[in-house]
Tab-separated table of C-alpha atoms in Angstrom:
chain	number	residue	atom	x	y	z
A	283	UNK	CA	26.091	-46.733	-30.751
A	284	UNK	CA	24.293	-48.957	-33.245
A	285	UNK	CA	20.526	-49.144	-33.337
A	286	UNK	CA	20.569	-52.788	-32.263
A	287	UNK	CA	22.676	-52.054	-29.186
A	288	UNK	CA	20.451	-49.121	-28.308
A	289	UNK	CA	17.399	-51.407	-28.444
A	290	UNK	CA	19.112	-53.975	-26.208
A	291	UNK	CA	20.071	-51.267	-23.724
A	292	UNK	CA	16.494	-49.970	-23.726
A	293	UNK	CA	15.348	-53.490	-22.831
A	294	UNK	CA	17.649	-53.352	-19.796
A	295	UNK	CA	16.100	-49.990	-18.903
A	296	UNK	CA	12.571	-51.424	-18.964
A	297	UNK	CA	13.694	-54.413	-16.909
A	298	UNK	CA	15.013	-52.093	-14.200
A	299	UNK	CA	11.907	-49.896	-14.326
A	300	UNK	CA	9.661	-52.938	-13.896
A	301	UNK	CA	10.914	-53.828	-10.407
A	302	UNK	CA	8.989	-51.088	-8.559
A	303	UNK	CA	5.730	-52.993	-8.117
A	304	UNK	CA	7.155	-56.147	-6.579
A	305	UNK	CA	9.485	-54.212	-4.261
A	306	UNK	CA	6.711	-51.991	-2.889
A	307	UNK	CA	4.668	-55.091	-2.042
A	308	UNK	CA	7.374	-56.044	0.472
A	309	UNK	CA	7.399	-52.743	2.357
A	310	UNK	CA	6.462	-52.995	6.027
A	311	UNK	CA	5.476	-49.515	7.229
A	312	UNK	CA	5.987	-46.924	4.467
A	313	UNK	CA	2.851	-46.051	2.540
A	314	UNK	CA	1.715	-43.850	-0.358
A	315	UNK	CA	3.356	-40.422	-0.239
A	316	UNK	CA	6.156	-41.603	2.054
A	317	UNK	CA	7.086	-44.287	-0.478
A	318	UNK	CA	7.146	-41.630	-3.185
A	319	UNK	CA	9.218	-39.252	-1.067
A	320	UNK	CA	11.934	-41.748	-0.164
A	321	UNK	CA	12.207	-43.174	-3.673
A	322	UNK	CA	12.504	-39.691	-5.183
A	323	UNK	CA	14.927	-38.558	-2.476
A	324	UNK	CA	17.270	-41.525	-2.993
A	325	UNK	CA	16.927	-41.029	-6.721
A	326	UNK	CA	17.953	-37.388	-6.359
A	327	UNK	CA	20.976	-38.315	-4.212
A	328	UNK	CA	22.160	-40.890	-6.744
A	329	UNK	CA	21.659	-38.524	-9.665
A	330	UNK	CA	23.421	-35.669	-7.879
A	331	UNK	CA	26.404	-37.910	-7.170
A	332	UNK	CA	26.526	-39.207	-10.753
A	333	UNK	CA	26.221	-35.779	-12.362
A	334	UNK	CA	28.705	-34.234	-9.919
A	335	UNK	CA	31.197	-36.932	-10.905
A	336	UNK	CA	30.501	-36.322	-14.615
A	337	UNK	CA	30.564	-32.513	-14.502
A	338	UNK	CA	32.405	-31.504	-11.367
A	339	UNK	CA	31.973	-28.016	-9.858
A	340	UNK	CA	30.244	-26.794	-13.030
A	341	UNK	CA	27.065	-28.695	-12.074
A	342	UNK	CA	25.725	-26.000	-9.729
A	343	UNK	CA	26.085	-23.305	-12.367
A	344	UNK	CA	24.453	-25.498	-15.008
A	345	UNK	CA	21.440	-25.987	-12.756
A	346	UNK	CA	21.137	-22.237	-12.194
A	347	UNK	CA	21.305	-21.620	-15.957
A	348	UNK	CA	18.934	-24.455	-16.896
A	349	UNK	CA	16.739	-23.594	-19.867
A	350	UNK	CA	12.959	-23.648	-20.040
A	351	UNK	CA	13.120	-26.998	-21.860
A	352	UNK	CA	15.036	-28.508	-18.958
A	353	UNK	CA	12.448	-27.294	-16.447
A	354	UNK	CA	9.513	-28.530	-18.534
A	355	UNK	CA	11.187	-31.925	-18.770
A	356	UNK	CA	11.845	-31.806	-15.007
A	357	UNK	CA	8.142	-31.264	-14.339
A	358	UNK	CA	7.368	-34.248	-16.566
A	359	UNK	CA	9.817	-36.427	-14.636
A	360	UNK	CA	8.410	-35.207	-11.314
A	361	UNK	CA	4.890	-36.091	-12.466
A	362	UNK	CA	5.983	-39.569	-13.528
A	363	UNK	CA	7.950	-40.219	-10.330
A	364	UNK	CA	5.078	-39.089	-8.105
A	365	UNK	CA	2.005	-40.386	-9.932
A	366	UNK	CA	3.459	-43.849	-10.466
A	367	UNK	CA	4.177	-44.582	-6.809
A	368	UNK	CA	0.939	-43.033	-5.533
A	369	UNK	CA	-1.140	-45.033	-8.022
A	370	UNK	CA	0.637	-48.324	-7.344
A	371	UNK	CA	-0.268	-47.964	-3.661
A	372	UNK	CA	-3.939	-47.478	-4.610
A	373	UNK	CA	-4.523	-50.285	-7.093
A	374	UNK	CA	-2.897	-53.409	-8.519
A	375	UNK	CA	0.438	-53.465	-10.322
A	376	UNK	CA	-1.284	-54.771	-13.466
A	377	UNK	CA	-3.822	-51.928	-13.505
A	378	UNK	CA	-1.115	-49.284	-13.145
A	379	UNK	CA	1.170	-50.769	-15.782
A	380	UNK	CA	-1.652	-51.283	-18.259
A	381	UNK	CA	-2.732	-47.663	-17.854
A	382	UNK	CA	0.846	-46.458	-18.236
A	383	UNK	CA	1.163	-48.365	-21.473
A	384	UNK	CA	-0.988	-45.858	-23.273
A	385	UNK	CA	2.344	-44.033	-23.570
A	386	UNK	CA	3.377	-45.264	-27.044
A	387	UNK	CA	0.096	-44.194	-28.630
A	388	UNK	CA	0.254	-40.764	-26.985
A	389	UNK	CA	3.940	-40.397	-27.867
A	390	UNK	CA	3.349	-41.296	-31.509
A	391	UNK	CA	0.500	-38.804	-31.704
A	392	UNK	CA	2.557	-36.067	-30.030
A	393	UNK	CA	5.538	-36.757	-32.323
A	394	UNK	CA	3.261	-36.607	-35.359
A	395	UNK	CA	1.580	-33.358	-34.260
A	396	UNK	CA	4.510	-31.460	-32.748
A	397	UNK	CA	7.559	-32.890	-34.542
A	398	UNK	CA	5.888	-33.715	-37.857
A	399	UNK	CA	7.267	-37.251	-37.754
A	400	UNK	CA	6.080	-39.537	-40.525
A	401	UNK	CA	5.800	-42.879	-38.780
A	402	UNK	CA	6.173	-46.087	-40.802
A	403	UNK	CA	3.077	-48.212	-41.209
A	404	UNK	CA	4.673	-51.010	-39.197
A	405	UNK	CA	4.986	-48.729	-36.153
A	406	UNK	CA	1.346	-47.677	-36.343
A	407	UNK	CA	0.356	-51.343	-36.720
A	408	UNK	CA	2.500	-52.280	-33.712
A	409	UNK	CA	0.969	-49.499	-31.627
A	410	UNK	CA	-2.519	-50.606	-32.656
A	411	UNK	CA	-1.844	-54.248	-31.781
A	412	UNK	CA	-0.127	-53.330	-28.517
A	413	UNK	CA	-2.965	-51.014	-27.550
A	414	UNK	CA	-5.494	-53.719	-28.372
A	415	UNK	CA	-3.681	-56.158	-26.124
A	416	UNK	CA	-3.504	-53.600	-23.338
A	417	UNK	CA	-7.187	-52.769	-23.747
A	418	UNK	CA	-7.932	-56.469	-23.443
A	419	UNK	CA	-5.915	-56.610	-20.241
A	420	UNK	CA	-7.514	-53.460	-18.906
A	421	UNK	CA	-11.049	-54.650	-19.576
A	422	UNK	CA	-10.503	-57.872	-17.665
A	423	UNK	CA	-8.110	-56.753	-14.949
A	424	UNK	CA	-9.831	-53.537	-13.920
A	425	UNK	CA	-11.720	-54.051	-10.690
A	426	UNK	CA	-14.555	-51.832	-9.631
A	427	UNK	CA	-14.508	-49.570	-6.621
A	428	UNK	CA	-13.390	-46.000	-5.950
A	429	UNK	CA	-9.859	-46.937	-4.864
A	430	UNK	CA	-9.044	-48.689	-8.120
A	431	UNK	CA	-10.641	-45.929	-10.185
A	432	UNK	CA	-8.640	-43.248	-8.384
A	433	UNK	CA	-5.486	-45.309	-8.808
A	434	UNK	CA	-6.031	-45.637	-12.547
A	435	UNK	CA	-6.840	-41.920	-12.859
A	436	UNK	CA	-3.598	-41.022	-11.083
A	437	UNK	CA	-1.678	-43.538	-13.197
A	438	UNK	CA	-2.918	-41.892	-16.396
A	439	UNK	CA	-0.756	-38.875	-15.550
A	440	UNK	CA	2.314	-41.068	-16.140
A	441	UNK	CA	1.848	-41.814	-19.882
A	442	UNK	CA	0.669	-38.256	-20.482
A	443	UNK	CA	3.809	-36.821	-18.886
A	444	UNK	CA	5.993	-39.468	-20.523
A	445	UNK	CA	4.660	-38.705	-24.006
A	446	UNK	CA	5.315	-35.006	-23.455
A	447	UNK	CA	8.793	-35.727	-22.133
A	448	UNK	CA	9.924	-38.129	-24.873
A	449	UNK	CA	8.711	-35.730	-27.548
A	450	UNK	CA	10.483	-32.798	-25.911
A	451	UNK	CA	13.699	-34.776	-25.443
A	452	UNK	CA	13.656	-35.870	-29.076
A	453	UNK	CA	13.194	-32.262	-30.186
A	454	UNK	CA	16.041	-31.002	-27.982
A	455	UNK	CA	18.462	-33.807	-28.852
A	456	UNK	CA	17.908	-33.395	-32.586
A	457	UNK	CA	18.398	-29.665	-32.329
A	458	UNK	CA	21.680	-30.099	-30.463
A	459	UNK	CA	22.990	-33.225	-32.170
A	460	UNK	CA	26.747	-33.375	-31.965
A	461	UNK	CA	27.158	-30.395	-29.650
A	462	UNK	CA	28.784	-30.414	-26.236
A	463	UNK	CA	25.521	-29.376	-24.608
A	464	UNK	CA	23.697	-32.581	-25.547
A	465	UNK	CA	23.752	-34.096	-22.024
A	466	UNK	CA	22.142	-31.012	-20.449
A	467	UNK	CA	18.729	-32.668	-20.456
A	468	UNK	CA	20.110	-35.082	-17.865
A	469	UNK	CA	19.706	-32.210	-15.410
A	470	UNK	CA	15.953	-32.514	-15.867
A	471	UNK	CA	15.943	-35.987	-14.297
A	472	UNK	CA	17.722	-34.653	-11.204
A	473	UNK	CA	15.461	-31.610	-10.950
A	474	UNK	CA	12.385	-33.813	-11.403
A	475	UNK	CA	13.471	-36.032	-8.518
A	476	UNK	CA	14.078	-32.993	-6.291
A	477	UNK	CA	10.662	-31.526	-7.160
A	478	UNK	CA	8.933	-34.852	-6.461
A	479	UNK	CA	10.675	-35.254	-3.091
A	480	UNK	CA	9.934	-31.657	-2.068
A	481	UNK	CA	6.249	-31.896	-2.967
A	482	UNK	CA	5.628	-35.225	-1.239
A	483	UNK	CA	7.600	-34.663	1.988
A	484	UNK	CA	4.870	-32.593	3.716
A	485	UNK	CA	2.269	-35.197	2.716
A	486	UNK	CA	4.485	-38.049	3.931
A	487	UNK	CA	5.054	-36.606	7.404
A	488	UNK	CA	5.428	-38.154	9.974
A	489	UNK	CA	7.782	-40.668	8.369
A	490	UNK	CA	7.241	-44.306	9.347
A	491	UNK	CA	9.828	-46.236	7.316
A	492	UNK	CA	12.314	-48.405	9.201
A	493	UNK	CA	15.671	-49.810	8.130
A	494	UNK	CA	14.052	-52.589	6.074
A	495	UNK	CA	11.863	-50.195	4.101
A	496	UNK	CA	14.635	-47.641	3.646
A	497	UNK	CA	16.920	-50.302	2.172
A	498	UNK	CA	14.292	-51.320	-0.372
A	499	UNK	CA	13.421	-47.722	-1.228
A	500	UNK	CA	17.088	-46.813	-1.622
A	501	UNK	CA	17.409	-49.677	-4.097
A	502	UNK	CA	14.412	-48.340	-6.006
A	503	UNK	CA	15.756	-44.810	-6.039
A	504	UNK	CA	19.147	-45.833	-7.426
A	505	UNK	CA	18.550	-48.898	-9.609
A	506	UNK	CA	14.883	-48.571	-10.562
A	507	UNK	CA	15.014	-44.830	-11.261
A	508	UNK	CA	18.395	-43.073	-11.378
A	509	UNK	CA	20.331	-45.531	-13.551
A	510	UNK	CA	17.607	-46.386	-16.105
A	511	UNK	CA	16.346	-42.800	-16.399
A	512	UNK	CA	19.831	-41.494	-17.217
A	513	UNK	CA	20.220	-44.269	-19.782
A	514	UNK	CA	16.806	-43.505	-21.302
A	515	UNK	CA	17.653	-39.833	-21.780
A	516	UNK	CA	20.954	-40.815	-23.387
A	517	UNK	CA	19.215	-43.261	-25.742
A	518	UNK	CA	17.035	-40.496	-27.203
A	519	UNK	CA	20.069	-39.678	-29.365
A	520	UNK	CA	19.717	-43.029	-31.143
A	521	UNK	CA	16.095	-44.131	-30.813
A	522	UNK	CA	13.050	-42.154	-31.947
A	523	UNK	CA	10.545	-41.100	-29.283
A	524	UNK	CA	7.749	-43.468	-30.469
A	525	UNK	CA	10.218	-46.370	-30.559
A	526	UNK	CA	11.413	-45.681	-27.016
A	527	UNK	CA	7.829	-45.554	-25.805
A	528	UNK	CA	6.968	-48.754	-27.681
A	529	UNK	CA	9.924	-50.626	-26.220
A	530	UNK	CA	8.874	-49.268	-22.834
A	531	UNK	CA	5.769	-51.439	-23.102
A	532	UNK	CA	7.923	-54.333	-21.970
A	533	UNK	CA	7.723	-52.825	-18.496
A	534	UNK	CA	4.154	-54.123	-18.411
A	535	UNK	CA	5.239	-57.688	-19.091
A	536	UNK	CA	8.217	-57.608	-16.759
A	537	UNK	CA	6.336	-55.766	-14.021
A	538	UNK	CA	3.352	-58.138	-13.997
A	539	UNK	CA	5.744	-61.103	-14.036
A	540	UNK	CA	7.758	-59.761	-11.083
A	541	UNK	CA	4.566	-59.086	-9.108
A	542	UNK	CA	3.364	-62.607	-9.877
A	543	UNK	CA	6.594	-64.388	-8.935
A	544	UNK	CA	7.708	-62.135	-6.096
A	545	UNK	CA	4.481	-60.918	-4.474
A	546	UNK	CA	1.809	-63.462	-5.383
A	547	UNK	CA	-0.224	-61.083	-7.611
A	548	UNK	CA	-1.088	-63.737	-10.201
A	549	UNK	CA	-2.290	-62.281	-13.519
A	550	UNK	CA	-5.393	-63.676	-15.147
A	551	UNK	CA	-5.530	-65.455	-18.500
A	552	UNK	CA	-6.697	-62.173	-20.032
A	553	UNK	CA	-3.581	-60.420	-18.727
A	554	UNK	CA	-1.336	-63.125	-20.150
A	555	UNK	CA	-3.118	-63.021	-23.518
A	556	UNK	CA	-2.921	-59.244	-23.660
A	557	UNK	CA	0.747	-59.365	-22.722
A	558	UNK	CA	1.410	-61.834	-25.514
A	559	UNK	CA	-0.141	-59.392	-27.986
A	560	UNK	CA	2.135	-56.636	-26.698
A	561	UNK	CA	5.205	-58.827	-27.133
A	562	UNK	CA	4.103	-59.771	-30.648
A	563	UNK	CA	3.723	-56.086	-31.517
A	564	UNK	CA	7.183	-55.253	-30.167
A	565	UNK	CA	8.943	-58.136	-31.867
A	566	UNK	CA	7.153	-57.537	-35.157
A	567	UNK	CA	8.050	-53.848	-35.198
A	568	UNK	CA	11.719	-54.474	-34.382
A	569	UNK	CA	12.144	-57.360	-36.835
A	570	UNK	CA	10.504	-55.424	-39.662
A	571	UNK	CA	12.609	-52.401	-38.765
A	572	UNK	CA	15.816	-54.450	-38.913
A	573	UNK	CA	14.774	-55.866	-42.271
A	574	UNK	CA	13.960	-52.409	-43.621
A	575	UNK	CA	17.319	-50.973	-42.483
A	576	UNK	CA	19.178	-53.966	-43.927
A	577	UNK	CA	17.424	-53.506	-47.282
A	578	UNK	CA	18.262	-49.806	-47.219
A	579	UNK	CA	21.933	-50.546	-46.533
A	580	UNK	CA	22.121	-53.054	-49.387
A	581	UNK	CA	20.442	-50.629	-51.814
A	582	UNK	CA	23.043	-47.950	-50.987
A	583	UNK	CA	25.858	-50.384	-51.651
């Protein structure tokens, strides 16, 4: 896969990820931990079906023999699956997404410290501009009160786990590049969903969701989690961890837009201005990257 196609596919991933906020605003009875349980459970069912189709009877044995890296990644996925849904039920979609968008900065720092990546100046500049825009959004969107503060605190676990996960996945994929065991990290997404569902079921009991809510949550589990998460893991073969995290910032823009159009959560001018800065950072980084790669190709020829 070319770099350009990988970037386009990552944009599709962020578009799918961004639908969670608007969908949860249309739930009738399910709340907090029950929302998390059902989404993770449907996610696990979809992933189990997909991986069983891809690997057949060998899947059970692969799970039993999963390495420590797979389990660490699974815990990261479980943290992201759980913290995101709990936080989005405690505070606004914008607050959660803005907090999550600390991910690129944390990922770049983790990649620099643990993988010794030398990031180009343009990427650092893009992260700085994107972070500035998100800080602007955060400063104006954050509402006082204990509920919002708790929601933001819970949401912070998402970028922390994501940065750890992207860095780990990059390390594993580079170490196994070209081998038949490359896709093994896909098991971590399934295990993470199972861990999240198991941990939240006792807290979700008694279950209140009806047919309407279950339909929406099934859609989230399959199309907002299972499909894009599998694609994201696959794309770590082509895209660097900081670049994946930076492109993931588009979830903020898409998510706030969906919540605005589909649930009436209108963003303020500050949110729109901050979002514009994020988009500028993303476009600038990608355009400069394309130019740099094109110059490198011409110099080789």
